[in-house]
Amino acid sequence: MRQVLLLIAGLAGFLCSTANAGADIAGAGSTFAAPLYAKWADAYRKSGGDKVTYRAVGSTEGIKAIIANQVDFAGSDEPLTDVDLLKNGLLQFPAITGGVVPVVNIPDIRPGQLTLSGKVLGDIYLGKIVNWNAPAIAALNPGLKLPDLAIAVVRRQDGSGTTRIWTHYLAQVNADWKGTVGEGSAVHWPRGLGGLGNEGVATFVHYVPGAIGYVAWDFTKRNHLAYVAMKNAAGATVEPEPRTFQAAAASADWSGAYDQFLTNEPASDAWPVVGATYVLLRADSGKPERSDATLKFLDWIYENGNQAAIALDYIPLPAQALTEIRERLHAQVRVGSTNTNDDR
């Protein structure tokens, strides 16, 4: 118990010291976006910017940290409502979009060889389908030899924006899921092994025979997992790749509200589980120097971050949206008496 208390105290001290030391910038939250924040941070430092640290603790913990003013920004895959933003003095901007992918560990099944539908995925996570050679799965995969192997469901243990995207999709395509479990960053799971972060889910799937889980696309590639092809809203079979992510994201209108979900989009080549990840920061942190440093980093992301995003198969926001976001960012973040619009 003493070791646990020391660990908690050390973590709290790390958050506070990181957010208050020098001009270094501290972020925390979404594991979905963590690979990209790491790449952005490295490129920003090499360009002459401040050091940026980002802790992949999940969207829910990231939101808690920014509300408590323990970090300079948070990453979240679940957009907050206008009411919650106003209540907590927060600003919210979309950063990037990307795909969430079902992955499996089934003997002799290669990436993209197995096809599932949203209805079947919901029934698997509900526990209505418990074996890989079940008739509903076989009907989607004629000619594919499916093993008599129990399905090991893997899901997130922590509060997660990736879970919000995933459960939002399942609620759209499976009526039983919508009626019994619903959607959210944390839900009452009917079954499954809980992994911490996208990395935890990917690790479980990698090592547990018969496993199925959901992770961001980058974690699928990094862990060499067998991804599943999907039946989309148009009835077409699609595989996860930048082209199908882009087809889903193309319908988004960022000129209005920023809280968009991009699941089950109607385009014939759209990947069905796509979502945006958001950056949250305080309108007034009470620390002008730190707010200025954070603003410069985020402004750099919106001006220079697309190349890194594309390299990791995320989908950048449209140019017009990026321009509007940068204008709002500079207009709404309070950094003291200096008008940062003249600093760009």
Tab-separated table of C-alpha atoms in Angstrom:
chain	number	residue	atom	x	y	z
A	1	MET	CA	0.000	0.000	0.000
A	2	ARG	CA	2.863	2.360	0.869
A	3	GLN	CA	4.354	1.785	-2.604
A	4	VAL	CA	1.008	2.586	-4.238
A	5	LEU	CA	0.693	5.827	-2.247
A	6	LEU	CA	4.227	6.826	-3.179
A	7	LEU	CA	3.475	6.115	-6.842
A	8	ILE	CA	0.328	8.258	-6.732
A	9	ALA	CA	2.184	11.065	-4.985
A	10	GLY	CA	4.987	10.864	-7.520
A	11	LEU	CA	2.537	11.013	-10.426
A	12	ALA	CA	0.797	14.057	-8.958
A	13	GLY	CA	4.156	15.723	-8.416
A	14	PHE	CA	5.169	14.960	-11.991
A	15	LEU	CA	2.019	16.565	-13.388
A	16	CYS	CA	2.406	19.682	-11.285
A	17	SER	CA	6.141	20.083	-11.843
A	18	THR	CA	5.837	19.453	-15.588
A	19	ALA	CA	3.102	22.048	-15.941
A	20	ASN	CA	5.007	24.677	-13.972
A	21	ALA	CA	8.664	24.237	-14.946
A	22	GLY	CA	10.089	26.797	-17.371
A	23	ALA	CA	8.369	27.188	-20.696
A	24	ASP	CA	8.150	23.457	-21.415
A	25	ILE	CA	4.658	22.482	-22.527
A	26	ALA	CA	2.784	19.585	-20.905
A	27	GLY	CA	-0.105	17.709	-22.477
A	28	ALA	CA	-2.023	14.558	-21.572
A	29	GLY	CA	-4.974	12.518	-22.731
A	30	SER	CA	-5.971	10.623	-25.872
A	31	THR	CA	-3.976	7.493	-26.682
A	32	PHE	CA	-5.598	7.529	-30.137
A	33	ALA	CA	-3.613	10.708	-30.931
A	34	ALA	CA	-0.503	9.931	-28.859
A	35	PRO	CA	1.737	8.816	-31.767
A	36	LEU	CA	0.958	12.050	-33.582
A	37	TYR	CA	1.561	14.315	-30.585
A	38	ALA	CA	4.931	12.587	-30.112
A	39	LYS	CA	5.858	13.220	-33.741
A	40	TRP	CA	4.623	16.823	-33.578
A	41	ALA	CA	6.571	17.447	-30.373
A	42	ASP	CA	9.786	16.159	-31.911
A	43	ALA	CA	9.381	18.214	-35.084
A	44	TYR	CA	8.448	21.343	-33.127
A	45	ARG	CA	11.539	21.067	-30.929
A	46	LYS	CA	13.755	20.598	-33.998
A	47	SER	CA	12.197	23.731	-35.518
A	48	GLY	CA	13.405	25.740	-32.515
A	49	GLY	CA	10.258	25.517	-30.393
A	50	ASP	CA	9.878	24.615	-26.731
A	51	LYS	CA	9.998	21.082	-25.386
A	52	VAL	CA	6.591	19.374	-25.417
A	53	THR	CA	5.772	16.323	-23.303
A	54	TYR	CA	2.591	14.340	-23.804
A	55	ARG	CA	1.305	11.571	-21.539
A	56	ALA	CA	-1.041	9.024	-23.136
A	57	VAL	CA	-3.385	8.463	-20.175
A	58	GLY	CA	-6.691	8.337	-22.056
A	59	SER	CA	-9.162	11.071	-22.926
A	60	THR	CA	-11.013	10.975	-19.607
A	61	GLU	CA	-7.859	11.498	-17.531
A	62	GLY	CA	-6.659	14.182	-19.919
A	63	ILE	CA	-9.904	16.102	-19.481
A	64	LYS	CA	-9.571	15.859	-15.697
A	65	ALA	CA	-6.007	17.182	-15.886
A	66	ILE	CA	-6.862	20.234	-18.010
A	67	ILE	CA	-9.881	21.056	-15.833
A	68	ALA	CA	-7.583	20.950	-12.790
A	69	ASN	CA	-5.062	23.168	-14.640
A	70	GLN	CA	-2.387	20.478	-14.209
A	71	VAL	CA	-1.421	20.440	-17.897
A	72	ASP	CA	-1.278	23.047	-20.634
A	73	PHE	CA	-3.449	21.139	-23.081
A	74	ALA	CA	-5.362	17.876	-23.264
A	75	GLY	CA	-6.096	15.511	-26.111
A	76	SER	CA	-9.580	14.031	-26.231
A	77	ASP	CA	-11.411	11.926	-28.806
A	78	GLU	CA	-14.708	12.806	-27.146
A	79	PRO	CA	-15.767	16.413	-27.731
A	80	LEU	CA	-17.129	18.245	-24.719
A	81	THR	CA	-20.454	20.050	-24.935
A	82	ASP	CA	-20.626	23.841	-25.036
A	83	VAL	CA	-22.083	23.732	-21.510
A	84	ASP	CA	-19.119	21.763	-20.143
A	85	LEU	CA	-16.628	23.981	-21.964
A	86	LEU	CA	-18.173	27.147	-20.566
A	87	LYS	CA	-18.483	25.722	-17.039
A	88	ASN	CA	-14.797	24.781	-16.943
A	89	GLY	CA	-13.372	27.753	-18.838
A	90	LEU	CA	-12.103	25.558	-21.665
A	91	LEU	CA	-11.656	25.940	-25.401
A	92	GLN	CA	-11.907	23.025	-27.808
A	93	PHE	CA	-10.586	22.617	-31.344
A	94	PRO	CA	-10.402	19.597	-33.665
A	95	ALA	CA	-6.811	18.516	-34.294
A	96	ILE	CA	-7.010	15.643	-36.758
A	97	THR	CA	-9.205	12.718	-37.863
A	98	GLY	CA	-8.369	9.028	-38.034
A	99	GLY	CA	-9.737	5.521	-38.129
A	100	VAL	CA	-10.607	3.092	-35.348
A	101	VAL	CA	-10.079	-0.501	-36.443
A	102	PRO	CA	-11.250	-3.910	-35.194
A	103	VAL	CA	-8.279	-6.274	-34.884
A	104	VAL	CA	-8.165	-10.023	-34.262
A	105	ASN	CA	-5.834	-12.854	-33.303
A	106	ILE	CA	-7.147	-15.896	-35.159
A	107	PRO	CA	-4.826	-18.652	-36.384
A	108	ASP	CA	-4.156	-18.492	-40.155
A	109	ILE	CA	-6.305	-15.367	-40.641
A	110	ARG	CA	-4.359	-12.632	-42.444
A	111	PRO	CA	-5.006	-8.851	-42.266
A	112	GLY	CA	-8.156	-7.961	-44.182
A	113	GLN	CA	-9.102	-11.601	-44.818
A	114	LEU	CA	-11.983	-11.648	-42.323
A	115	THR	CA	-15.030	-9.455	-42.941
A	116	LEU	CA	-17.437	-8.340	-40.211
A	117	SER	CA	-20.467	-6.067	-40.074
A	118	GLY	CA	-21.466	-3.577	-37.404
A	119	LYS	CA	-24.381	-5.787	-36.386
A	120	VAL	CA	-22.096	-8.785	-35.898
A	121	LEU	CA	-19.503	-6.707	-34.017
A	122	GLY	CA	-22.208	-5.511	-31.638
A	123	ASP	CA	-23.417	-9.075	-31.072
A	124	ILE	CA	-19.835	-10.212	-30.356
A	125	TYR	CA	-19.363	-7.492	-27.756
A	126	LEU	CA	-22.785	-8.256	-26.264
A	127	GLY	CA	-21.865	-11.935	-25.889
A	128	LYS	CA	-24.524	-13.144	-28.319
A	129	ILE	CA	-21.822	-14.509	-30.651
A	130	VAL	CA	-19.105	-16.357	-28.745
A	131	ASN	CA	-17.266	-18.519	-31.296
A	132	TRP	CA	-15.369	-17.660	-34.472
A	133	ASN	CA	-17.171	-20.273	-36.564
A	134	ALA	CA	-20.624	-18.928	-35.606
A	135	PRO	CA	-23.148	-18.933	-38.491
A	136	ALA	CA	-23.431	-15.110	-38.564
A	137	ILE	CA	-19.657	-14.767	-39.090
A	138	ALA	CA	-19.525	-17.640	-41.586
A	139	ALA	CA	-22.294	-16.016	-43.658
A	140	LEU	CA	-20.109	-12.909	-44.141
A	141	ASN	CA	-17.082	-15.027	-45.068
A	142	PRO	CA	-18.096	-17.750	-47.555
A	143	GLY	CA	-15.170	-19.976	-48.429
A	144	LEU	CA	-13.064	-18.858	-45.445
A	145	LYS	CA	-12.182	-21.653	-43.036
A	146	LEU	CA	-13.089	-20.377	-39.571
A	147	PRO	CA	-11.761	-22.197	-36.508
A	148	ASP	CA	-13.845	-23.637	-33.696
A	149	LEU	CA	-12.305	-21.122	-31.308
A	150	ALA	CA	-13.835	-19.063	-28.512
A	151	ILE	CA	-13.890	-15.294	-29.028
A	152	ALA	CA	-11.968	-13.340	-26.388
A	153	VAL	CA	-13.374	-9.814	-26.317
A	154	VAL	CA	-10.921	-7.041	-25.489
A	155	ARG	CA	-12.055	-3.518	-24.668
A	156	ARG	CA	-10.781	-0.432	-22.880
A	157	GLN	CA	-10.519	-0.456	-19.105
A	158	ASP	CA	-9.978	3.281	-18.796
A	159	GLY	CA	-12.281	6.123	-19.833
A	160	SER	CA	-11.566	6.611	-23.499
A	161	GLY	CA	-12.555	8.793	-26.425
A	162	THR	CA	-11.703	5.855	-28.682
A	163	THR	CA	-14.376	3.915	-26.794
A	164	ARG	CA	-16.763	6.838	-27.357
A	165	ILE	CA	-16.213	6.570	-31.124
A	166	TRP	CA	-16.502	2.774	-31.042
A	167	THR	CA	-19.674	2.631	-28.948
A	168	HIS	CA	-21.226	5.486	-30.940
A	169	TYR	CA	-20.767	3.351	-34.036
A	170	LEU	CA	-22.152	0.197	-32.419
A	171	ALA	CA	-25.205	2.130	-31.206
A	172	GLN	CA	-25.877	3.218	-34.794
A	173	VAL	CA	-25.704	-0.265	-36.297
A	174	ASN	CA	-26.908	-2.631	-33.560
A	175	ALA	CA	-30.280	-1.924	-31.947
A	176	ASP	CA	-29.656	-4.306	-29.024
A	177	TRP	CA	-26.377	-2.566	-28.233
A	178	LYS	CA	-28.063	0.832	-28.341
A	179	GLY	CA	-30.854	-0.332	-26.044
A	180	THR	CA	-28.764	-2.166	-23.450
A	181	VAL	CA	-25.277	-0.602	-23.394
A	182	GLY	CA	-25.443	2.658	-25.320
A	183	GLU	CA	-22.476	4.905	-25.952
A	184	GLY	CA	-19.917	6.846	-23.969
A	185	SER	CA	-16.264	7.118	-23.039
A	186	ALA	CA	-16.958	4.535	-20.334
A	187	VAL	CA	-19.823	2.029	-20.501
A	188	HIS	CA	-20.921	-1.053	-18.578
A	189	TRP	CA	-19.300	-3.717	-20.735
A	190	PRO	CA	-21.222	-7.008	-20.915
A	191	ARG	CA	-17.953	-8.948	-21.244
A	192	GLY	CA	-14.279	-8.704	-22.049
A	193	LEU	CA	-10.695	-8.141	-20.936
A	194	GLY	CA	-9.896	-4.516	-20.124
A	195	GLY	CA	-6.726	-2.960	-21.519
A	196	LEU	CA	-5.266	0.432	-20.564
A	197	GLY	CA	-5.070	2.694	-23.582
A	198	ASN	CA	-4.864	1.677	-27.226
A	199	GLU	CA	-1.520	0.082	-26.390
A	200	GLY	CA	-3.079	-2.115	-23.699
A	201	VAL	CA	-5.820	-3.335	-26.029
A	202	ALA	CA	-3.300	-3.997	-28.811
A	203	THR	CA	-1.097	-5.977	-26.418
A	204	PHE	CA	-3.967	-8.176	-25.235
A	205	VAL	CA	-5.061	-8.903	-28.806
A	206	HIS	CA	-1.494	-9.731	-29.816
A	207	TYR	CA	-1.034	-12.320	-27.062
A	208	VAL	CA	-4.516	-13.815	-26.531
A	209	PRO	CA	-5.605	-16.459	-29.084
A	210	GLY	CA	-9.104	-15.793	-30.409
A	211	ALA	CA	-9.031	-12.154	-29.297
A	212	ILE	CA	-10.818	-9.219	-30.897
A	213	GLY	CA	-10.336	-5.578	-29.949
A	214	TYR	CA	-10.554	-2.036	-31.325
A	215	VAL	CA	-7.609	0.335	-31.651
A	216	ALA	CA	-6.482	3.381	-33.582
A	217	TRP	CA	-4.987	2.531	-36.974
A	218	ASP	CA	-1.420	3.418	-35.995
A	219	PHE	CA	-1.487	0.861	-33.167
A	220	THR	CA	-2.730	-1.764	-35.632
A	221	LYS	CA	0.303	-1.241	-37.843
A	222	ARG	CA	2.815	-0.822	-35.024
A	223	ASN	CA	1.798	-4.107	-33.385
A	224	HIS	CA	1.425	-6.013	-36.683
A	225	LEU	CA	-2.152	-6.968	-35.860
A	226	ALA	CA	-4.601	-8.607	-38.250
A	227	TYR	CA	-7.209	-5.969	-39.037
A	228	VAL	CA	-10.763	-6.804	-40.069
A	229	ALA	CA	-12.453	-5.685	-43.293
A	230	MET	CA	-15.867	-4.121	-42.717
A	231	LYS	CA	-19.247	-3.884	-44.372
A	232	ASN	CA	-20.034	-0.172	-44.435
A	233	ALA	CA	-23.318	1.739	-44.560
A	234	ALA	CA	-23.456	1.378	-48.359
A	235	GLY	CA	-23.074	-2.390	-48.095
A	236	ALA	CA	-19.579	-2.370	-49.571
A	237	THR	CA	-16.648	-4.250	-48.071
A	238	VAL	CA	-13.826	-1.846	-47.220
A	239	GLU	CA	-10.430	-2.097	-45.578
A	240	PRO	CA	-8.835	0.457	-43.235
A	241	GLU	CA	-6.501	2.788	-45.122
A	242	PRO	CA	-6.070	6.548	-45.623
A	243	ARG	CA	-8.315	6.492	-48.713
A	244	THR	CA	-11.299	5.007	-46.847
A	245	PHE	CA	-10.688	7.220	-43.784
A	246	GLN	CA	-10.663	10.260	-46.069
A	247	ALA	CA	-13.924	9.164	-47.703
A	248	ALA	CA	-15.600	9.168	-44.287
A	249	ALA	CA	-14.051	12.481	-43.218
A	250	ALA	CA	-14.984	14.215	-46.481
A	251	SER	CA	-18.578	14.719	-45.335
A	252	ALA	CA	-17.595	16.726	-42.247
A	253	ASP	CA	-18.528	20.411	-42.149
A	254	TRP	CA	-16.110	22.136	-39.778
A	255	SER	CA	-17.512	25.602	-40.457
A	256	GLY	CA	-20.147	25.149	-37.760
A	257	ALA	CA	-19.925	23.072	-34.593
A	258	TYR	CA	-16.643	21.276	-33.970
A	259	ASP	CA	-18.128	18.266	-32.146
A	260	GLN	CA	-18.476	15.876	-35.087
A	261	PHE	CA	-18.783	12.117	-35.264
A	262	LEU	CA	-17.813	10.483	-38.561
A	263	THR	CA	-19.144	6.958	-38.057
A	264	ASN	CA	-21.291	4.971	-40.486
A	265	GLU	CA	-20.970	7.612	-43.209
A	266	PRO	CA	-22.904	6.821	-46.435
A	267	ALA	CA	-20.103	7.077	-49.021
A	268	SER	CA	-19.551	3.795	-50.846
A	269	ASP	CA	-15.833	3.718	-50.012
A	270	ALA	CA	-16.031	5.118	-46.457
A	271	TRP	CA	-14.466	3.295	-43.532
A	272	PRO	CA	-17.337	3.068	-41.003
A	273	VAL	CA	-15.463	3.923	-37.767
A	274	VAL	CA	-13.725	7.284	-38.097
A	275	GLY	CA	-13.520	10.040	-35.518
A	276	ALA	CA	-11.854	13.332	-34.771
A	277	THR	CA	-9.466	13.957	-31.928
A	278	TYR	CA	-9.626	17.327	-30.174
A	279	VAL	CA	-7.274	19.583	-28.286
A	280	LEU	CA	-8.538	21.235	-25.104
A	281	LEU	CA	-6.934	24.195	-23.362
A	282	ARG	CA	-7.921	26.851	-20.876
A	283	ALA	CA	-9.129	30.202	-22.153
A	284	ASP	CA	-7.208	31.744	-19.247
A	285	SER	CA	-4.772	29.488	-17.384
A	286	GLY	CA	-3.625	32.291	-15.103
A	287	LYS	CA	-0.106	31.666	-16.424
A	288	PRO	CA	0.452	34.057	-19.354
A	289	GLU	CA	3.912	32.745	-20.239
A	290	ARG	CA	2.716	29.146	-20.381
A	291	SER	CA	-0.417	30.080	-22.328
A	292	ASP	CA	1.727	31.915	-24.862
A	293	ALA	CA	4.061	28.921	-25.241
A	294	THR	CA	1.099	26.536	-25.668
A	295	LEU	CA	-0.550	28.838	-28.188
A	296	LYS	CA	2.628	28.943	-30.282
A	297	PHE	CA	2.873	25.138	-30.277
A	298	LEU	CA	-0.742	24.647	-31.300
A	299	ASP	CA	-0.452	27.341	-33.959
A	300	TRP	CA	2.601	25.523	-35.322
A	301	ILE	CA	0.590	22.273	-35.446
A	302	TYR	CA	-2.162	23.837	-37.517
A	303	GLU	CA	0.325	25.483	-39.872
A	304	ASN	CA	2.971	22.759	-40.167
A	305	GLY	CA	1.579	19.500	-38.791
A	306	ASN	CA	-0.091	17.948	-41.832
A	307	GLN	CA	2.993	16.190	-43.167
A	308	ALA	CA	3.514	14.323	-39.893
A	309	ALA	CA	-0.183	13.449	-39.737
A	310	ILE	CA	-0.217	12.005	-43.237
A	311	ALA	CA	2.934	9.982	-42.521
A	312	LEU	CA	1.045	8.240	-39.688
A	313	ASP	CA	-2.136	7.785	-41.804
A	314	TYR	CA	-4.203	10.374	-39.940
A	315	ILE	CA	-6.399	12.643	-42.061
A	316	PRO	CA	-5.676	16.404	-41.844
A	317	LEU	CA	-8.482	18.905	-41.564
A	318	PRO	CA	-9.389	20.937	-44.680
A	319	ALA	CA	-7.292	24.066	-45.317
A	320	GLN	CA	-10.253	26.386	-44.738
A	321	ALA	CA	-10.959	24.793	-41.354
A	322	LEU	CA	-7.314	25.122	-40.332
A	323	THR	CA	-7.341	28.842	-41.147
A	324	GLU	CA	-10.522	29.392	-39.147
A	325	ILE	CA	-9.211	27.403	-36.177
A	326	ARG	CA	-5.977	29.415	-36.054
A	327	GLU	CA	-7.955	32.661	-36.076
A	328	ARG	CA	-10.218	31.483	-33.249
A	329	LEU	CA	-7.247	30.157	-31.305
A	330	HIS	CA	-5.500	33.521	-31.302
A	331	ALA	CA	-8.688	35.431	-30.604
A	332	GLN	CA	-9.844	33.302	-27.652
A	333	VAL	CA	-6.716	32.306	-25.691
A	334	ARG	CA	-5.782	34.914	-23.081
A	335	VAL	CA	-2.015	35.322	-22.729
A	336	GLY	CA	-1.839	38.673	-20.929
A	337	SER	CA	-1.679	42.160	-22.336
A	338	THR	CA	0.181	41.099	-25.498
A	339	ASN	CA	-2.004	40.569	-28.539
A	340	THR	CA	-0.620	37.367	-30.050
A	341	ASN	CA	-2.326	38.044	-33.372
A	342	ASP	CA	0.675	40.284	-34.120
A	343	ASP	CA	3.066	37.480	-33.214
A	344	ARG	CA	2.175	34.957	-35.877
